[in-house]
mmCIF file of C-alpha atoms in Angstrom:
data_model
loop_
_atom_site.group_PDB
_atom_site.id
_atom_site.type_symbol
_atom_site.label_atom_id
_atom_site.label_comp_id
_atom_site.label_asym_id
_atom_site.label_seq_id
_atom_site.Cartn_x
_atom_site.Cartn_y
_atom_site.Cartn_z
ATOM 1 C CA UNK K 116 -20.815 3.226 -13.414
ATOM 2 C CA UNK K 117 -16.914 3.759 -12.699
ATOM 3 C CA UNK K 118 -17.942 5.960 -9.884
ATOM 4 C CA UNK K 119 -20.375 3.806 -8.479
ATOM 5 C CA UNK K 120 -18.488 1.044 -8.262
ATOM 6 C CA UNK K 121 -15.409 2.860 -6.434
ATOM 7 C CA UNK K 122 -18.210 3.956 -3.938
ATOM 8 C CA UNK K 123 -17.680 0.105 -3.068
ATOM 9 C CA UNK K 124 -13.673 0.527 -3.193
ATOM 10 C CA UNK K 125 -14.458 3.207 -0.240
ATOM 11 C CA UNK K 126 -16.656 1.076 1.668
ATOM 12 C CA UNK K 127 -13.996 -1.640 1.603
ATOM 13 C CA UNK K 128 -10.535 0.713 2.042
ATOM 14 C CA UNK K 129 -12.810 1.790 5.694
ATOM 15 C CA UNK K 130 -13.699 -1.860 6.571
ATOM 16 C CA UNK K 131 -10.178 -2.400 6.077
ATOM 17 C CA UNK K 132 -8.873 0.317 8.354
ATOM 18 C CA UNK K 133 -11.493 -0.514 11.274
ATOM 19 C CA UNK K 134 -10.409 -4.075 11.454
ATOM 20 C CA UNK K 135 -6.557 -2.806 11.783
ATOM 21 C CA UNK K 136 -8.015 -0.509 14.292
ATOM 22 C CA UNK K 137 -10.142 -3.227 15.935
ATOM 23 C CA UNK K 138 -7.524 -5.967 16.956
ATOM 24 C CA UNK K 139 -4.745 -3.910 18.664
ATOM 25 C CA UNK K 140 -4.544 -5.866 21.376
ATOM 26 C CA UNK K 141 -3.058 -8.676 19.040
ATOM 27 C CA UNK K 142 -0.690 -6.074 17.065
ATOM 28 C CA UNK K 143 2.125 -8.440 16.101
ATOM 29 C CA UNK K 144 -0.381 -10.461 14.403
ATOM 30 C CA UNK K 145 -1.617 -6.967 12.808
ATOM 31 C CA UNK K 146 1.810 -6.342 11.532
ATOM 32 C CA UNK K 147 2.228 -10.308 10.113
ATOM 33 C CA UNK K 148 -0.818 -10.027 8.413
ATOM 34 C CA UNK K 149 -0.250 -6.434 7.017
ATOM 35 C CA UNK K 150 3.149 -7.623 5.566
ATOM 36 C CA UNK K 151 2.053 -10.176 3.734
ATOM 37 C CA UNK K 152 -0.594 -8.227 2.379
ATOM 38 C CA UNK K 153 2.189 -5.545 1.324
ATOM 39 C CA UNK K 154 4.048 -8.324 -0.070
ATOM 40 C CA UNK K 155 1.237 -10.222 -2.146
ATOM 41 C CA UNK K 156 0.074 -7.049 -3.298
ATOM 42 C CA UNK K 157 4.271 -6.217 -4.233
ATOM 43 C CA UNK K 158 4.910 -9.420 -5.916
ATOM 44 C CA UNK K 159 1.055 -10.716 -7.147
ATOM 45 C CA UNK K 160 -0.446 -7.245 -8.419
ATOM 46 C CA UNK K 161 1.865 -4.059 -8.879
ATOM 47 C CA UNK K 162 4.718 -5.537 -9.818
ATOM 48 C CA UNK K 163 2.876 -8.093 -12.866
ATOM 49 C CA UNK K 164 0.722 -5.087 -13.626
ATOM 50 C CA UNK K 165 4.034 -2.496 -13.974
ATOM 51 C CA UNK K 166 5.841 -5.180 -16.410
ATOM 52 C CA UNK K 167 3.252 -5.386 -18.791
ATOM 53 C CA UNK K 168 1.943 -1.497 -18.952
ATOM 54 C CA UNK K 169 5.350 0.228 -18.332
ATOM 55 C CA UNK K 170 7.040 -1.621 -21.341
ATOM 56 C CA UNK K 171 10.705 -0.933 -22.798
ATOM 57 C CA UNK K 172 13.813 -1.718 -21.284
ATOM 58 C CA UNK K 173 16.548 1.096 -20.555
ATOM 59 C CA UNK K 174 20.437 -0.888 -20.398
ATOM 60 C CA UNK K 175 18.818 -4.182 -20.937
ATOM 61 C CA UNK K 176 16.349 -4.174 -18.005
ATOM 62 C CA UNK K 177 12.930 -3.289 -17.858
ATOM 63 C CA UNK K 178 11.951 0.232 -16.939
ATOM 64 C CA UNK K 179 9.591 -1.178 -14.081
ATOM 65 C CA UNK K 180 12.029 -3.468 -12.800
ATOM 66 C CA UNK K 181 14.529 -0.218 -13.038
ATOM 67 C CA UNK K 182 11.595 1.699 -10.866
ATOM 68 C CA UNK K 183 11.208 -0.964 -8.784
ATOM 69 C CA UNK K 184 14.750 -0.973 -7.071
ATOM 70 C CA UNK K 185 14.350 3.523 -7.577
ATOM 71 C CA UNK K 186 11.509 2.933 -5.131
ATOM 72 C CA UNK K 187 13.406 0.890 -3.025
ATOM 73 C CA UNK K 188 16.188 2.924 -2.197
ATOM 74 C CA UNK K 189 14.270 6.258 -2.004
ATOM 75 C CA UNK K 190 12.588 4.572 0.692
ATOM 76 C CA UNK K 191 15.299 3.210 2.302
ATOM 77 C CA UNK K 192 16.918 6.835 1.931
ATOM 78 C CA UNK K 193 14.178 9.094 2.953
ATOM 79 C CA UNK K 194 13.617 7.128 6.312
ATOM 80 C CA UNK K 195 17.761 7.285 7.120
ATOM 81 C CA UNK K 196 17.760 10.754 6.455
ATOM 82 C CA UNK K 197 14.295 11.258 8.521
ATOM 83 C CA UNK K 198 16.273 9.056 11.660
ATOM 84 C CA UNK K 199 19.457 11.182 11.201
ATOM 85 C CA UNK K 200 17.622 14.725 11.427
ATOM 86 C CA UNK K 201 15.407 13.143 14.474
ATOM 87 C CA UNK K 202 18.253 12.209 16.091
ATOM 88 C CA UNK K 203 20.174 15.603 15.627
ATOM 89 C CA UNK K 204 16.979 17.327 17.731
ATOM 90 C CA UNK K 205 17.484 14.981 20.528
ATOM 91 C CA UNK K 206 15.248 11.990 19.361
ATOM 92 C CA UNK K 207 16.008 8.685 19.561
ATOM 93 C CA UNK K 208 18.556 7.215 17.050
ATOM 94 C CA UNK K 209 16.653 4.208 15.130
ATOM 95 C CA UNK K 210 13.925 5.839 16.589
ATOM 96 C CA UNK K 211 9.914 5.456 14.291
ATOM 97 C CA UNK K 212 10.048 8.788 12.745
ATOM 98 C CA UNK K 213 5.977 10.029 12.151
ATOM 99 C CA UNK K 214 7.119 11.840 8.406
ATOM 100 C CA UNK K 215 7.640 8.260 7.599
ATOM 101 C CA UNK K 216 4.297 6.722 8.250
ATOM 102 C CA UNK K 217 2.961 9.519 6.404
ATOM 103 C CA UNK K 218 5.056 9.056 3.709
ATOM 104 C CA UNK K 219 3.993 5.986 3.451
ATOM 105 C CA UNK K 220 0.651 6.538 4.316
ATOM 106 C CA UNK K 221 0.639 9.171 1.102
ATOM 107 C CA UNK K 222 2.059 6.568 -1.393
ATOM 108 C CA UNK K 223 -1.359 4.643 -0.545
ATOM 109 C CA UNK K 224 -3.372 7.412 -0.988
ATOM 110 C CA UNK K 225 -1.453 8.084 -4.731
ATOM 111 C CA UNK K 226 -1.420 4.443 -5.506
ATOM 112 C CA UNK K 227 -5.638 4.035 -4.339
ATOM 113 C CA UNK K 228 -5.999 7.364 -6.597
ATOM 114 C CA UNK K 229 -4.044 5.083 -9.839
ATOM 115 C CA UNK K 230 -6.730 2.653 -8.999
ATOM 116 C CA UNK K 231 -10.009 4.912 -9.338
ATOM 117 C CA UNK K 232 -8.068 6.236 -12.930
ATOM 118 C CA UNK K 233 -7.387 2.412 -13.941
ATOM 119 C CA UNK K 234 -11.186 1.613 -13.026
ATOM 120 C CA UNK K 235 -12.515 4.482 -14.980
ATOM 121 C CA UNK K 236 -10.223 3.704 -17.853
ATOM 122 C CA UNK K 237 -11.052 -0.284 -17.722
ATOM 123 C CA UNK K 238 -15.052 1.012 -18.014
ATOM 124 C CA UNK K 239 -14.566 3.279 -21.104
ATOM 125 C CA UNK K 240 -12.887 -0.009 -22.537
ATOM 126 C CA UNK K 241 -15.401 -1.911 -22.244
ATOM 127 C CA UNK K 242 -18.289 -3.358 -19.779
ATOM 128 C CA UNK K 243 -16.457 -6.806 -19.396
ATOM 129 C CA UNK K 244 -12.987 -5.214 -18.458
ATOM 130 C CA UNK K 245 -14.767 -3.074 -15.916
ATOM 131 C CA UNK K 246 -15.747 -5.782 -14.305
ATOM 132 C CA UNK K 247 -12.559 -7.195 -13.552
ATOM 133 C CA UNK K 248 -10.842 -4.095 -12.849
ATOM 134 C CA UNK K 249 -13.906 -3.453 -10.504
ATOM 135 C CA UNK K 250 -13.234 -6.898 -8.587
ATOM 136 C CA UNK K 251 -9.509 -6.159 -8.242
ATOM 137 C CA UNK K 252 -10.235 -3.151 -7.197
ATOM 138 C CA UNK K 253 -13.084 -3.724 -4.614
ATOM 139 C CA UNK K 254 -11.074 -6.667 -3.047
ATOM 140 C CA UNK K 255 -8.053 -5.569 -2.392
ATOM 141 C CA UNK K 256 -8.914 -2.407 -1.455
ATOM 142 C CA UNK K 257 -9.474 -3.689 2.574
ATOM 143 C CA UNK K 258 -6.045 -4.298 2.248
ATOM 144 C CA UNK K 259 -4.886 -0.830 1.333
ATOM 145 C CA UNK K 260 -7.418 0.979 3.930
ATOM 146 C CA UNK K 261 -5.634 -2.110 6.249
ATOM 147 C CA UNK K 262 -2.430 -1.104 5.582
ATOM 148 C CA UNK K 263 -3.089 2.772 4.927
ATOM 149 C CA UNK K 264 -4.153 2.749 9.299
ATOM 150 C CA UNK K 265 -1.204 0.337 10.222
ATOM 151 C CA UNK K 266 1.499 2.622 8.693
ATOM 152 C CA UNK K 267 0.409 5.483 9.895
ATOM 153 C CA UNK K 268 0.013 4.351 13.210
ATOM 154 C CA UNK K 269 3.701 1.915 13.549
ATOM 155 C CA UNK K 270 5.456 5.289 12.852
ATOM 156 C CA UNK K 271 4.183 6.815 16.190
ATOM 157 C CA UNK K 272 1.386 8.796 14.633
ATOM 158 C CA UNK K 273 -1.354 9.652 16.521
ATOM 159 C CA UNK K 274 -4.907 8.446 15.958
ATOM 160 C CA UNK K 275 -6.669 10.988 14.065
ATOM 161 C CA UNK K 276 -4.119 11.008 11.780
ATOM 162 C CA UNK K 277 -4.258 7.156 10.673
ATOM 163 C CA UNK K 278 -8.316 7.991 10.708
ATOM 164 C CA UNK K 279 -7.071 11.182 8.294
ATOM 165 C CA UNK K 280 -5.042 9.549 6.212
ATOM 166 C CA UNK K 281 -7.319 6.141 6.038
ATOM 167 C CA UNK K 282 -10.258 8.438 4.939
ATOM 168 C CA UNK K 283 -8.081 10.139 2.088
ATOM 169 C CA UNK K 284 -7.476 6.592 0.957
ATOM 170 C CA UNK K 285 -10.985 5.840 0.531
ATOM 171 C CA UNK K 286 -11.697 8.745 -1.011
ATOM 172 C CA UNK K 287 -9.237 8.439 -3.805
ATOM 173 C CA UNK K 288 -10.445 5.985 -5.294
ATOM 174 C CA UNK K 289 -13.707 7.976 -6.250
ATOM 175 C CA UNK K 290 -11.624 10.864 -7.343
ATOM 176 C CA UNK K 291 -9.594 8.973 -9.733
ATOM 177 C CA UNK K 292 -12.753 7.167 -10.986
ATOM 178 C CA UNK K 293 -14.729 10.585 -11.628
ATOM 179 C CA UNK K 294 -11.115 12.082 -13.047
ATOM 180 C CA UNK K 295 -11.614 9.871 -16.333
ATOM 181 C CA UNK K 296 -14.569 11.787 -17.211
ATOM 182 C CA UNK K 297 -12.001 14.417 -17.919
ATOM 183 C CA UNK K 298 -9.108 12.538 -19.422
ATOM 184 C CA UNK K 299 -7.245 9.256 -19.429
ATOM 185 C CA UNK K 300 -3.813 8.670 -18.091
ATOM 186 C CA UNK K 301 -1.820 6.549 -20.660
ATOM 187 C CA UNK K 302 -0.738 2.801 -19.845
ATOM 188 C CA UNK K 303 3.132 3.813 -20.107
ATOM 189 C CA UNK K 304 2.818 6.191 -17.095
ATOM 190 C CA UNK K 305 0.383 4.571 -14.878
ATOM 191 C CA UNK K 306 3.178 1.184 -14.988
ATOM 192 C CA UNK K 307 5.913 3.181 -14.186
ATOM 193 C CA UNK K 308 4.445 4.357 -11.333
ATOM 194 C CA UNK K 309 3.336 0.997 -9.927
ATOM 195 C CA UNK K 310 6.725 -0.008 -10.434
ATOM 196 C CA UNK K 311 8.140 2.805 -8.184
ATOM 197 C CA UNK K 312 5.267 2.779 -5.824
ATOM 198 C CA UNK K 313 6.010 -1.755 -5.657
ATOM 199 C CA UNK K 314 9.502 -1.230 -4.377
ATOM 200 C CA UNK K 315 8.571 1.252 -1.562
ATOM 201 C CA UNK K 316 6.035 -0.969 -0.446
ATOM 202 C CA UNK K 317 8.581 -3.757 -0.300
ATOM 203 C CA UNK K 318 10.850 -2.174 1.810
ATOM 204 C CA UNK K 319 8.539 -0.884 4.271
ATOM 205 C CA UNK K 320 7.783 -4.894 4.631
ATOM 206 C CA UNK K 321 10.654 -6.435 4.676
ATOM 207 C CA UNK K 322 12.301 -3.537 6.701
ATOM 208 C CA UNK K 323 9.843 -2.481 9.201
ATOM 209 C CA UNK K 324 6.666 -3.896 8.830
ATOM 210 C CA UNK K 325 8.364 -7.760 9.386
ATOM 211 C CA UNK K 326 10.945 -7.143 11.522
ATOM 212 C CA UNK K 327 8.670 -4.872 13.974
ATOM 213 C CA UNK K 328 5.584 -7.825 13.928
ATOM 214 C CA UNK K 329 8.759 -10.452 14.761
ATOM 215 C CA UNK K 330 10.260 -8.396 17.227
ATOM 216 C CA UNK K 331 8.615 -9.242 20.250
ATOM 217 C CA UNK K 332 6.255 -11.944 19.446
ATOM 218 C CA UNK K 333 8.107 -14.426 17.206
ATOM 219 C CA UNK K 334 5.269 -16.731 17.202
ATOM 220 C CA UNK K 335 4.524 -19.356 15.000
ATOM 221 C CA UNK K 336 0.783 -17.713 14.329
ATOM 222 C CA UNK K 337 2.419 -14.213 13.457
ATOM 223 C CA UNK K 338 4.363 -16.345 11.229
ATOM 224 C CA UNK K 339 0.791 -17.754 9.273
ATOM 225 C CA UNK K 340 -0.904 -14.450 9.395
ATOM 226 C CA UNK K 341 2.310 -13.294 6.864
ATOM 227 C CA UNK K 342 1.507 -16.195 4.425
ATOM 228 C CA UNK K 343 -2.071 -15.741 5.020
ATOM 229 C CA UNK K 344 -1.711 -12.585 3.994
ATOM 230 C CA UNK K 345 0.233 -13.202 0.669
ATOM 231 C CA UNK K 346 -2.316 -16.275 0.392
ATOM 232 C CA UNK K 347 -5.173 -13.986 0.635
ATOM 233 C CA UNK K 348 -3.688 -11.303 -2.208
ATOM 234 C CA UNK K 349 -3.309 -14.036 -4.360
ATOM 235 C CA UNK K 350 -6.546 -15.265 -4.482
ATOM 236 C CA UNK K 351 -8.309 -12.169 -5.131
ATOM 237 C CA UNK K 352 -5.673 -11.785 -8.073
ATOM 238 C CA UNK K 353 -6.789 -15.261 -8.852
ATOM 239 C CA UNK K 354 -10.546 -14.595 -8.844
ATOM 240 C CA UNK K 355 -9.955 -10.973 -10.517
ATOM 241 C CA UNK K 356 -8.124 -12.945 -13.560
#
């Protein structure tokens, strides 16, 4: 049943990825909409979610929160030392460096594979928790196949790579789904992980994604696809509770 259902997640993670792909002659409202997406899914599902499985605290603060700002910085570091070697061959200093959106791109693809394990997991519970998990899941997954094509693309790769790295996002979903037939990853891991995986997200949206979609359009409707976008995460959380 696990594996059926993340046939759905795949469907979804697709449709999600041909509607970035479909409105690029509007892509500052692309960008608005994808960063509040990244930031509902940041501050309304991973980051909840990595509190409650990751558990302890390490100096007084909790181990996801700890992961959280880890994620962050790597991020933050990675693409500075990805600008400095781009500019060293003769690139453009501040310049969108592709490793980035791939980067990126990857962390979706790991985080969409958590998700197929966490649905597998939530059906071995239990038929009722499945069902949630499988909602969650389902929904938000256009926003991850949404997001997967957008980063790939704002980082100056070329097409068939976004369609690449979209399709390995849908994908992963199933694999971590049919994985739990094999084993189960424990709750402790899987939150730490979200935790990490929350603050990369975050600064790819409040450092590039944002900033890029206000750029040269600072319109007032880029501006409501952003809230829209956190508006829309939070009611699938809402539904999926």
């Amino acid at each position: 049943m696990a594996v059926i259902v993340a046939l759905g997640a795949f469907l979804m993670t697709l449709a999600g990825g041909w509607a970035a792909q479909r409105v690029t002659d509007r892509r500052h409202l692309v960008l608005g909409l994808a960063g509040g997406l990244m930031l509902g899914v940041v501050g309304l599902d991973l980051l909840p979610e990595a509190l409650h499985a990751a558990g302890g605290e390490v100096f007084g603060v909790p181990l996801a929160l700890l992961l959280f700002v880890a994620g962050f910085l790597v991020a933050h570091v990675v693409e500075r030392l990805l600008a400095v070697r781009q500019a060293a061959h003769g690139g453009e200093d501040g310049g969108r460096t592709p490793q980035v959106g791939l980067t990126a791109a990857a962390a979706m693809v790991g985080h969409s594979l958590a998700d197929g394990v966490a649905l597998g997991a939530a059906f071995q519970v239990g038929g009722g928790m499945g069902v949630a998990v499988a909602l969650a899941v389902i929904t938000h997954d256009f926003a991850d196949g949404f997001n997967t094509y957008t980063l790939t693309s704002l980082y100056g790769n070329d097409r068939r790579k976004a369609l690449m790295m979209l399709f390995a996002d849908a994908v992963a979903p199933v694999v971590g789904a049919a994985s739990t037939l094999l084993f189960t990853l424990p709750e402790e891991p899987l939150g730490a992980y979200l935790g990490f995986f929350g603050g990369v997200l975050l600064y790819l949206a409040s450092a590039e994604i944002l900033p890029e979609a206000h750029h040269k359009h600072p319109a007032l409707s880029t501006l409501m696809c952003t809230v829209g976008g956190v508006a829309g995460i939070w009611l699938v959380v809402g539904i999926a509770g």
